[in-house]
Short mmCIF file of C-alpha atoms (C1' of nucleotides) in Angstrom, two decimals:
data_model
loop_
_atom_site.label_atom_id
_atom_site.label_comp_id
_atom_site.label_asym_id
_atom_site.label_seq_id
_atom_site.Cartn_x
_atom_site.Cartn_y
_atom_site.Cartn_z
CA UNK A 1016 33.18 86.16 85.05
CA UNK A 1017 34.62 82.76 85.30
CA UNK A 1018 37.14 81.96 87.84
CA UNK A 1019 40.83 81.71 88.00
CA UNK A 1020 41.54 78.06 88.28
CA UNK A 1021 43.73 76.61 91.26
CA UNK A 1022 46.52 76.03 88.59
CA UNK A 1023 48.41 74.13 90.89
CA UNK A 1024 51.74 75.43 91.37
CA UNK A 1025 53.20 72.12 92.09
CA UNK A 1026 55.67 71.06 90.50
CA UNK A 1027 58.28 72.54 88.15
CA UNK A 1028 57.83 75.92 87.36
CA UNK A 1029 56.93 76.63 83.62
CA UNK A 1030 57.66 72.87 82.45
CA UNK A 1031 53.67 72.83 80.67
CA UNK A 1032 54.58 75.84 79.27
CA UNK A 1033 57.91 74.49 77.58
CA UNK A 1034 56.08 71.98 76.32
CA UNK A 1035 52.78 73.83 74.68
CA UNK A 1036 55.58 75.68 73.32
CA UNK A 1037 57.07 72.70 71.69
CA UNK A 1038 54.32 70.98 70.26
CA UNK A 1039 53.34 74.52 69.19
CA UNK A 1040 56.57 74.90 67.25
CA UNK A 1041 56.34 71.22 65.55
CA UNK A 1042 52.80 72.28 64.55
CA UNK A 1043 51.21 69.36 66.24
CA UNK A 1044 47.54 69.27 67.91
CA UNK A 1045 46.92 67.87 71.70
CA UNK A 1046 45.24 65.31 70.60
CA UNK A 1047 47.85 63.95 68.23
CA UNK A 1048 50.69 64.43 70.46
CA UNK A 1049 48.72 62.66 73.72
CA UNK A 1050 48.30 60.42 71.33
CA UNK A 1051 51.98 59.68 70.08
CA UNK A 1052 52.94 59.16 73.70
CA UNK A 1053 49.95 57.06 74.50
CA UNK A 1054 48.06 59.81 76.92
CA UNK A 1055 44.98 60.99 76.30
CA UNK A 1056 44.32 64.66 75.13
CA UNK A 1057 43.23 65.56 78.20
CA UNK A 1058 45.93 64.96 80.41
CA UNK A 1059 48.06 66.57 78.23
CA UNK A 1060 46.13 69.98 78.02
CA UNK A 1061 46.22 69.57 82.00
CA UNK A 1062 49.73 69.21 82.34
CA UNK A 1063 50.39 72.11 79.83
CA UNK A 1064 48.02 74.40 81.72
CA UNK A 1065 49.68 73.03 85.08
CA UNK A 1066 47.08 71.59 86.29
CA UNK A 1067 48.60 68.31 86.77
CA UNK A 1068 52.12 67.48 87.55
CA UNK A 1069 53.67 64.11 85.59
CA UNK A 1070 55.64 61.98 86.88
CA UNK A 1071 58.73 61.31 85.68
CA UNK A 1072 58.05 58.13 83.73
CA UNK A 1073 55.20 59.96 81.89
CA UNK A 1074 57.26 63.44 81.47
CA UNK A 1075 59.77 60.65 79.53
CA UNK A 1076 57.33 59.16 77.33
CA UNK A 1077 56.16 62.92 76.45
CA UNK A 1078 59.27 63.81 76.16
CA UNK A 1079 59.85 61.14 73.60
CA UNK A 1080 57.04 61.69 71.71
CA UNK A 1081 58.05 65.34 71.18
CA UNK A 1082 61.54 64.51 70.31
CA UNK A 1083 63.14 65.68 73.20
CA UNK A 1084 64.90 65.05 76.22
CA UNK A 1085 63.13 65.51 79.61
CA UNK A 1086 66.24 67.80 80.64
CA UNK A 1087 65.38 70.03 78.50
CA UNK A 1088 62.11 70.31 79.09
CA UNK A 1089 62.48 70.51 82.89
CA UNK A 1090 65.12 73.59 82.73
CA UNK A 1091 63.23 76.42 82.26
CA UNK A 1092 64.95 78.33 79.78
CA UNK A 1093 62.83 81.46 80.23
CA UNK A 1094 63.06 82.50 76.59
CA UNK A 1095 64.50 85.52 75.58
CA UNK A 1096 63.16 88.52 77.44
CA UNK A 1097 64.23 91.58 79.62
CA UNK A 1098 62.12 94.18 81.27
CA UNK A 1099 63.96 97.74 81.77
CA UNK A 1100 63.67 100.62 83.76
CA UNK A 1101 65.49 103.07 81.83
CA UNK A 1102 65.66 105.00 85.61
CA UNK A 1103 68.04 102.53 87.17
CA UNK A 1104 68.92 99.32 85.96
CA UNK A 1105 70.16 98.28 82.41
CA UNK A 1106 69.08 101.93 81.31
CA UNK A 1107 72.44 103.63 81.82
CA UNK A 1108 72.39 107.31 80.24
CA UNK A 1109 75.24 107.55 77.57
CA UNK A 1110 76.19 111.56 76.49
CA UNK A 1111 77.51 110.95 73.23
CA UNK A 1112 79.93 113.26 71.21
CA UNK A 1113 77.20 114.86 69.51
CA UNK A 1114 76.13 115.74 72.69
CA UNK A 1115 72.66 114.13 72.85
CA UNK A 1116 71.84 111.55 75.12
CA UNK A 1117 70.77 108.10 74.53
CA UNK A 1118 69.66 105.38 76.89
CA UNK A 1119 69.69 102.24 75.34
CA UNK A 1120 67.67 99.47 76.40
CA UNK A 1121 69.29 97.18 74.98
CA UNK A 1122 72.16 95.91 77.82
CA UNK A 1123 72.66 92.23 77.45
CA UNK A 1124 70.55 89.70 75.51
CA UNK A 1125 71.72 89.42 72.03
CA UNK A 1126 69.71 88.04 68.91
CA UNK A 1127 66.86 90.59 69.57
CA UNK A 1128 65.64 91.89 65.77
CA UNK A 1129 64.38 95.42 67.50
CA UNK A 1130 66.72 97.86 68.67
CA UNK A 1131 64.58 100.22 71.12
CA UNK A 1132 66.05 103.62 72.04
CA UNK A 1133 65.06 106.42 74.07
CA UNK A 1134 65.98 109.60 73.40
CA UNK A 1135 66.26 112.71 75.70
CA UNK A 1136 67.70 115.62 74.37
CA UNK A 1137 68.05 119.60 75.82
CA UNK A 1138 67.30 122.35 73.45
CA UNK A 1139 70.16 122.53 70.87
CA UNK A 1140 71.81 119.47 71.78
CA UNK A 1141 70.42 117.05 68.91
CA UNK A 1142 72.80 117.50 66.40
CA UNK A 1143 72.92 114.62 63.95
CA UNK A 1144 74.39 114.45 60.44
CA UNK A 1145 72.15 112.73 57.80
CA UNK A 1146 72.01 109.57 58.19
CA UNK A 1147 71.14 106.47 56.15
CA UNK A 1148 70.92 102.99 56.65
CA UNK A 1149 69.60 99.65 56.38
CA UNK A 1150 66.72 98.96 58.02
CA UNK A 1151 63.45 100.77 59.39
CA UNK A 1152 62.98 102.60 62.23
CA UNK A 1153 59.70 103.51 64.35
CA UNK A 1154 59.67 107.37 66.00
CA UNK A 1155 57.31 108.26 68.93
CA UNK A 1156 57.40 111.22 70.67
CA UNK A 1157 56.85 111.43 74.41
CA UNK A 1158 57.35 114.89 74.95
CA UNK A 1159 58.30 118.23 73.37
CA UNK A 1160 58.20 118.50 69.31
CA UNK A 1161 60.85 118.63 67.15
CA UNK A 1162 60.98 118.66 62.94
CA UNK A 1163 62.08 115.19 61.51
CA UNK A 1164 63.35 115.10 58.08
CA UNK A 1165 62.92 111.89 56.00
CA UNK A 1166 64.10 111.72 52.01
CA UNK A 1167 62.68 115.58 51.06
CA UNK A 1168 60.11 115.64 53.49
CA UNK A 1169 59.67 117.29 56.69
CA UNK A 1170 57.75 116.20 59.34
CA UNK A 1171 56.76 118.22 62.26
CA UNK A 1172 56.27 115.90 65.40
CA UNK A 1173 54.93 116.77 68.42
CA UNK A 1174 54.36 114.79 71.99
CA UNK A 1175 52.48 111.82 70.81
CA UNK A 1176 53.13 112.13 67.10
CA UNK A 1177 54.59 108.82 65.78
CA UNK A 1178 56.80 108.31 62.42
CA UNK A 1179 57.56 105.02 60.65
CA UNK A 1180 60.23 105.11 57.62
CA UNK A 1181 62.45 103.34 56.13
CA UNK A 1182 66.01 103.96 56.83
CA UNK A 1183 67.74 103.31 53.92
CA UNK A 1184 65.91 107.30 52.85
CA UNK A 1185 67.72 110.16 54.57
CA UNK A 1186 67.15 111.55 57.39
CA UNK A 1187 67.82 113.42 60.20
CA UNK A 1188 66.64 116.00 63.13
CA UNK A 1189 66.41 119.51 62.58
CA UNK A 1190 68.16 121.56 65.68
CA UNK A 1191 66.13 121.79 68.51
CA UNK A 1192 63.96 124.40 69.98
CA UNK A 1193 62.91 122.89 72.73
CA UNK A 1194 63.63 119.88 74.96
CA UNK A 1195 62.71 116.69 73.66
CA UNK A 1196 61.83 113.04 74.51
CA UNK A 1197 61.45 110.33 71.89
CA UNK A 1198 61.45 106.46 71.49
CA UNK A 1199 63.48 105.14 68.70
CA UNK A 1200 62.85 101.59 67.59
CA UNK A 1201 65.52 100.08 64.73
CA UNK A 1202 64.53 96.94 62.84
CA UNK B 1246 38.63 63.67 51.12
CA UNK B 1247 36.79 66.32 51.04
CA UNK B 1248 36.93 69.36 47.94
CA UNK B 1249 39.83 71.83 47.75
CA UNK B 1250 37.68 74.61 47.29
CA UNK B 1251 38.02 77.30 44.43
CA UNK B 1252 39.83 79.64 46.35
CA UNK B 1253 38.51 82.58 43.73
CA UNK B 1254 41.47 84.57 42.98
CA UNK B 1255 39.30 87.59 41.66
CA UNK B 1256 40.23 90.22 43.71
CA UNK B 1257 43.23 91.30 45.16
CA UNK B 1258 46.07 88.95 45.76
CA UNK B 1259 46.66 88.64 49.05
CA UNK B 1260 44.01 90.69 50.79
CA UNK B 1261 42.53 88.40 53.17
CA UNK B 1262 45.82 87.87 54.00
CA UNK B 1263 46.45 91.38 54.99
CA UNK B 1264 43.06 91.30 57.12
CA UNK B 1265 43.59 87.88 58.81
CA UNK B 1266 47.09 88.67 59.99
CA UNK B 1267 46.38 92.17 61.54
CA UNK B 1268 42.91 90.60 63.36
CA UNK B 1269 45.20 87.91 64.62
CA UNK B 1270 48.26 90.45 65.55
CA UNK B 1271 45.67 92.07 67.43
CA UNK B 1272 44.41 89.12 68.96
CA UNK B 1273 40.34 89.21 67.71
CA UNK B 1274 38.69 86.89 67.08
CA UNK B 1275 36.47 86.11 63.36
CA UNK B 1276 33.00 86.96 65.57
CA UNK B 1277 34.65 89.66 67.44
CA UNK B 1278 35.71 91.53 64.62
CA UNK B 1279 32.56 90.95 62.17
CA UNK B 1280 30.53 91.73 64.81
CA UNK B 1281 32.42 95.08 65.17
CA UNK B 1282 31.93 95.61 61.37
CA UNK B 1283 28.67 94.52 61.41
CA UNK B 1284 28.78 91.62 59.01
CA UNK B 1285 28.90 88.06 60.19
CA UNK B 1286 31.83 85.91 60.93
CA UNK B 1287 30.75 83.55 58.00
CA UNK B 1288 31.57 86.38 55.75
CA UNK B 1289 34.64 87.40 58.05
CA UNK B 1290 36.11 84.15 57.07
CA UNK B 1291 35.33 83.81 53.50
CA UNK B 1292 37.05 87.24 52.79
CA UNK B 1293 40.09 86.11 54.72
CA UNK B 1294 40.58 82.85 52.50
CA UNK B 1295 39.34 84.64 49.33
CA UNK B 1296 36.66 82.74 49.04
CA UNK B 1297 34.76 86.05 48.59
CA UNK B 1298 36.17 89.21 47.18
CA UNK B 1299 34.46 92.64 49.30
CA UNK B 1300 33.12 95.21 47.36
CA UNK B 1301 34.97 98.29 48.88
CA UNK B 1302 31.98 99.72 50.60
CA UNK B 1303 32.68 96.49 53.03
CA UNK B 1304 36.17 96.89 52.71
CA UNK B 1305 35.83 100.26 54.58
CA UNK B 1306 33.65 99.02 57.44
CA UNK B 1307 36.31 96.47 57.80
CA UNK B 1308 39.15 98.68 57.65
CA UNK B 1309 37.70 100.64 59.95
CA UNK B 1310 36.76 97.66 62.44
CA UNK B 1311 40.69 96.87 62.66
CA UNK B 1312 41.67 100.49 63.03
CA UNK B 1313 43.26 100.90 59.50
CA UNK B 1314 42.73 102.15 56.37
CA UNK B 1315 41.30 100.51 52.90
CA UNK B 1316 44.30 101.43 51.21
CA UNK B 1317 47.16 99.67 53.70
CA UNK B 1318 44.46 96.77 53.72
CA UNK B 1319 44.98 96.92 49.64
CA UNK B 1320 48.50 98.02 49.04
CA UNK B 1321 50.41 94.38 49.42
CA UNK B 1322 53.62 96.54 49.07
CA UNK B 1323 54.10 99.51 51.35
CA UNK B 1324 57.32 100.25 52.07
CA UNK B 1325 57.15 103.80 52.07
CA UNK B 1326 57.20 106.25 54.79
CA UNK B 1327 54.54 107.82 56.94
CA UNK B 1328 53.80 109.71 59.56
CA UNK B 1329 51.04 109.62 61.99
CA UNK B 1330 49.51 111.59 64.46
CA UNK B 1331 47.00 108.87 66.39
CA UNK B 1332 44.75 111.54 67.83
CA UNK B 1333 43.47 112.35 64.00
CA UNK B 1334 44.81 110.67 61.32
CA UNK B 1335 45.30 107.20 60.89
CA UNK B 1336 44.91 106.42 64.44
CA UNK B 1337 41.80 105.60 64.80
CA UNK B 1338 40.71 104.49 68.16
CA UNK B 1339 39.34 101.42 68.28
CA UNK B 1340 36.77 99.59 70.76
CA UNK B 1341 36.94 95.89 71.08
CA UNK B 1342 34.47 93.95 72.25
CA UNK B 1343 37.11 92.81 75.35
CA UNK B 1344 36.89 96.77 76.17
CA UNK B 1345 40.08 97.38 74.66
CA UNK B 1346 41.48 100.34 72.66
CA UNK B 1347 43.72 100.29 69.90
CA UNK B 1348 45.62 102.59 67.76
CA UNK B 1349 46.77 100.82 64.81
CA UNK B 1350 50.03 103.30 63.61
CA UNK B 1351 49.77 101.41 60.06
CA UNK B 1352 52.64 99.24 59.76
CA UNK B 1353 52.76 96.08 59.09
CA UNK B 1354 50.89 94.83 56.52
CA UNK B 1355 52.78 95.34 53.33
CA UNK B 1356 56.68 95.36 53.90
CA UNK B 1357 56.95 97.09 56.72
CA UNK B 1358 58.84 94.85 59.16
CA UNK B 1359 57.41 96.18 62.48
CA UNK B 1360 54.02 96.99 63.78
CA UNK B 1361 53.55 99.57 66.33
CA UNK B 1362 50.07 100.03 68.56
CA UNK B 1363 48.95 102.59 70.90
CA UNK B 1364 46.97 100.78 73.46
CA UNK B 1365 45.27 102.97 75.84
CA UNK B 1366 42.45 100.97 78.43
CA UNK B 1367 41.07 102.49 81.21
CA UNK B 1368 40.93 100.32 84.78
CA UNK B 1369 39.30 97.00 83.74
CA UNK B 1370 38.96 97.07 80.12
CA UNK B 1371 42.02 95.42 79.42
CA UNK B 1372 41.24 91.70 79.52
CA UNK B 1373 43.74 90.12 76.50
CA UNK B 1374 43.44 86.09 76.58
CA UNK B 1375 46.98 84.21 76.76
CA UNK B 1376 48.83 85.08 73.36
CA UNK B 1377 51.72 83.61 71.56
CA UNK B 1378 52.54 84.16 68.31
CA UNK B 1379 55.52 84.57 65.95
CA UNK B 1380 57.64 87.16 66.08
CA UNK B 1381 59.68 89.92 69.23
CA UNK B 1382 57.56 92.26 70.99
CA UNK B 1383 58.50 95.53 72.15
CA UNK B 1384 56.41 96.83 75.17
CA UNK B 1385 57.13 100.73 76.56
CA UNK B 1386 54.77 101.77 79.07
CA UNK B 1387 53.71 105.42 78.73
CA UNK B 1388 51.31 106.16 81.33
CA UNK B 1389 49.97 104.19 84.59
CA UNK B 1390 51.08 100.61 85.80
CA UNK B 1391 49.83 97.09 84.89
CA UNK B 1392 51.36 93.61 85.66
CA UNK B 1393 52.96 92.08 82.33
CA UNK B 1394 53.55 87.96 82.15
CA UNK B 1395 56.06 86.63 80.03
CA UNK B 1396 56.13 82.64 80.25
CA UNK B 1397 56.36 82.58 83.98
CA UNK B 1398 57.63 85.72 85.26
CA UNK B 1399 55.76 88.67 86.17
CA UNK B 1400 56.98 92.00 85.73
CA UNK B 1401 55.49 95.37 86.68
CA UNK B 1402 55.82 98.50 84.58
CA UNK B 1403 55.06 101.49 85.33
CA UNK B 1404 55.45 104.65 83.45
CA UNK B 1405 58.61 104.81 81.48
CA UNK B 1406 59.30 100.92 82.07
CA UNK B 1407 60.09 98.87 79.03
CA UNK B 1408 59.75 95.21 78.63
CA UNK B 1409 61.10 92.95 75.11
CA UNK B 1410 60.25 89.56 74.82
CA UNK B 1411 59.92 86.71 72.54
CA UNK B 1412 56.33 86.31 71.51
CA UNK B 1413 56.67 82.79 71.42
CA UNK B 1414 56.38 82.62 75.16
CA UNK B 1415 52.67 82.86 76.52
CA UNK B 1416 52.11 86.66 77.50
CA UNK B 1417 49.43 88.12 78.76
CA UNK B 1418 48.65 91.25 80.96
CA UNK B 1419 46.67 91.10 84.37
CA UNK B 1420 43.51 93.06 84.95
CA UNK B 1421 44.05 96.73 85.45
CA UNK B 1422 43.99 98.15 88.16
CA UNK B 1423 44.30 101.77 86.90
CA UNK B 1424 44.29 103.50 83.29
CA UNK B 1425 47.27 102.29 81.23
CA UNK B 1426 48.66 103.58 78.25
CA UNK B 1427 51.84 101.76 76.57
CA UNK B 1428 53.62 101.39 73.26
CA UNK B 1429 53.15 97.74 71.97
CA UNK B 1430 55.45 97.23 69.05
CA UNK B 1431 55.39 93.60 67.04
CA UNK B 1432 58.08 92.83 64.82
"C1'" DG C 401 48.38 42.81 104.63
"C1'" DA C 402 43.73 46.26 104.86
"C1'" DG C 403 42.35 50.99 104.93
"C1'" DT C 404 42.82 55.89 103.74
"C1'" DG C 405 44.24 59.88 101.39
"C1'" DT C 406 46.29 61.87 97.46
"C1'" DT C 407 47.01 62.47 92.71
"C1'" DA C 408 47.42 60.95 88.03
"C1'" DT C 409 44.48 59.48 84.26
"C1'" DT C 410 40.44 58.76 81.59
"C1'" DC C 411 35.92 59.74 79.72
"C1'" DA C 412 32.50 62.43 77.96
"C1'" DA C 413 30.42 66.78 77.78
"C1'" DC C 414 31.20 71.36 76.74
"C1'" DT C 415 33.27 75.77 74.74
"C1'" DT C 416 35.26 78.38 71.35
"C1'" DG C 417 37.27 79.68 66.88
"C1'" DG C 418 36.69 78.74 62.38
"C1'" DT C 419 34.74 76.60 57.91
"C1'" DT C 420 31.21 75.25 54.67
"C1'" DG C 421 26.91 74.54 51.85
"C1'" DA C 422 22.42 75.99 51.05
"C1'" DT C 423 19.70 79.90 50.83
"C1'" DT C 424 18.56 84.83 50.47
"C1'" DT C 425 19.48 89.49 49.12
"C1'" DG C 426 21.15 93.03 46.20
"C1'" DT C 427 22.90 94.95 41.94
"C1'" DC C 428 23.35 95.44 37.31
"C1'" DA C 429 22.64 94.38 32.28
"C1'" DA C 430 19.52 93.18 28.84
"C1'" DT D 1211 10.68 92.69 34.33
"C1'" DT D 1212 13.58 89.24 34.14
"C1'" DG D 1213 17.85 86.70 34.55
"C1'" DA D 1214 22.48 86.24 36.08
"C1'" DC D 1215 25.76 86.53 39.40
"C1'" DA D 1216 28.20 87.75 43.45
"C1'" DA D 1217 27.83 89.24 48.23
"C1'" DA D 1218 25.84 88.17 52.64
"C1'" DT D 1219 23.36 85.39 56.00
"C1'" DC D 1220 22.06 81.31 58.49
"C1'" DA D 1221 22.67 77.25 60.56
"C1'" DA D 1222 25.02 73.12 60.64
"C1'" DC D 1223 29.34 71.30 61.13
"C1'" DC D 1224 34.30 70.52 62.53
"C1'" DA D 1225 38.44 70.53 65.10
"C1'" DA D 1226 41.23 72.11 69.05
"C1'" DG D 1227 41.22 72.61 73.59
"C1'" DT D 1228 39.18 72.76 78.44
"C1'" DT D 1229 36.77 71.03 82.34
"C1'" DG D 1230 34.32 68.24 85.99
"C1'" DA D 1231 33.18 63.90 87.58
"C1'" DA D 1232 34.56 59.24 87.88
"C1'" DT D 1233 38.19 55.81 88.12
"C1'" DA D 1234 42.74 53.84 88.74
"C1'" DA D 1235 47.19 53.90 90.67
"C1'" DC D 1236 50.18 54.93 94.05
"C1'" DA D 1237 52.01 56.11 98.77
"C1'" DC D 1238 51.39 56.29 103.32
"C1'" DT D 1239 49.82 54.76 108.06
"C1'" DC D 1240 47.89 51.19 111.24
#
DNA sequence: GAGTGTTATTCAACTTGGTTGATTTGTCAA
DNA sequence: TTGACAAATCAACCAAGTTGAATAACACTC
């Protein structure tokens, strides 16, 4: 087992990071980039692994040579993610009309292609119509079972059963007869 | 310059293709994965660039190796529906060489948009390098705890937690400390 | 200034993932 | 059998990235 490196902490948090990620996106190669701003490959792979903290009149030349500002490079942006407990935080339980429940996990963050959903549901409360749309959508069960109708099939799913379809077909839950618990993922 | 090779186009279009993006989505690597099948990475390669076309009594090891079937490996247009039940059917559970389990749900390859794993590893097993690849991820954690990095933040899940990210950023998950089970879905 | 510690930077060796060409093996047709 | 041909192996090679030791540059004290 090899160790953990110091990975010195130093400096900016997350600034090699922001840059592996943009010479990543412009498809370039360490050496080639080091290169370009007159570094060596080396130095670069250290800074993007953190184990070296540029100075400023390097991070500008690096900067340069990825087509960037050193602003940019410095603020760490943090990408797009979100972690959820669906217990407390952005996991707020909605009772619909139908009278199922939903907890969304969606809460802020736009652009995301996945919509993930978890379902909770008392026996006889899932009541959907048919329903059709674009897209796909991804079924998992965590608990209980339930029968899952898709085009002129049924499925019957059960706790750890899982269901991919497209949702442009029909389909829809059949009424409950038991509790049930599922994860529903839209794309 | 060196030759730009004949590329053989015998077989069927786009299979390598197929195998190449769900060993990378699953982040093996060439010797990893031949290894598993039992044929060398030499060969691994060649059938990824179509260099060689398998005859299908390889194609099964393979399929098998990555968890999937000949037939999702084959079909370059899905689309359809299907269900799964990972304890028999498609879900076959897998065992890296990193110690790692994986139940492939089938998606993916072919049109489907999103690609949903099972990953279960017991305390230890779970050692994934640092990943980033195209694409949103969509992590739900069914069972146990582990310590989930997204670019430079740290989040723990536990059972029920849910984390979505940009797969662009570096992720990675810390040794276990316990069994984990969680949802991993790619899109 | 000179001396000392720290840290960036380089260099070369190494590791790892992947590719390639030259052989060997296996299968089938004649 | 033999010959043909493709799959499979082997080992050499390549390219990207990492690392440790050595060097250079800078920032402090005295």
């Amino acid at each position: 087992m090899s160790r953990a490196k110091p990975a010195k902490t130093g400096g900016i948090e997350g600034l090699g990071r922001a840059i592996r990620r943009l010479r990543r996106q412009q498809g370039r190669t360490l050496e080639e980039t080091a290169k370009a701003s007159g570094y060596t490959k080396s130095l670069l792979s250290k800074i993007e692994n953190g184990r070296v903290v540029p100075p400023i009149a390097t991070l500008v030349r690096l900067a340069r040579a990825l087509g960037t500002s050193v602003a940019s490079l410095v603020q760490d942006d943090g990408g797009a993610s979100a972690a959820f407990d669906p217990g407390s935080a952005a996991g707020k339980a909605v009772q619909t009309e139908k009278g199922y429940f939903v907890f969304p996990f969606g809460g802020g963050y736009g652009n995301k292609k996945m919509q993930p959903f978890l379902f909770i549901a008392r026996k006889g409360e899932l009541k959907m119509d048919q329903l059709s749309h674009e897209g796909e959508e991804f079924i998992y069960v965590l608990k209980g079972a339930m029968t899952f109708h898709v085009g002129s099939v049924a499925y019957r799913l059960a706790s750890g059963d899982a269901l991919y379809f497209n949702a442009l077909e029909e389909h829809h839950v059949e009424p409950l007869t038991k509790e049930v618990r599922y994860l529903d993922v839209f794309v």
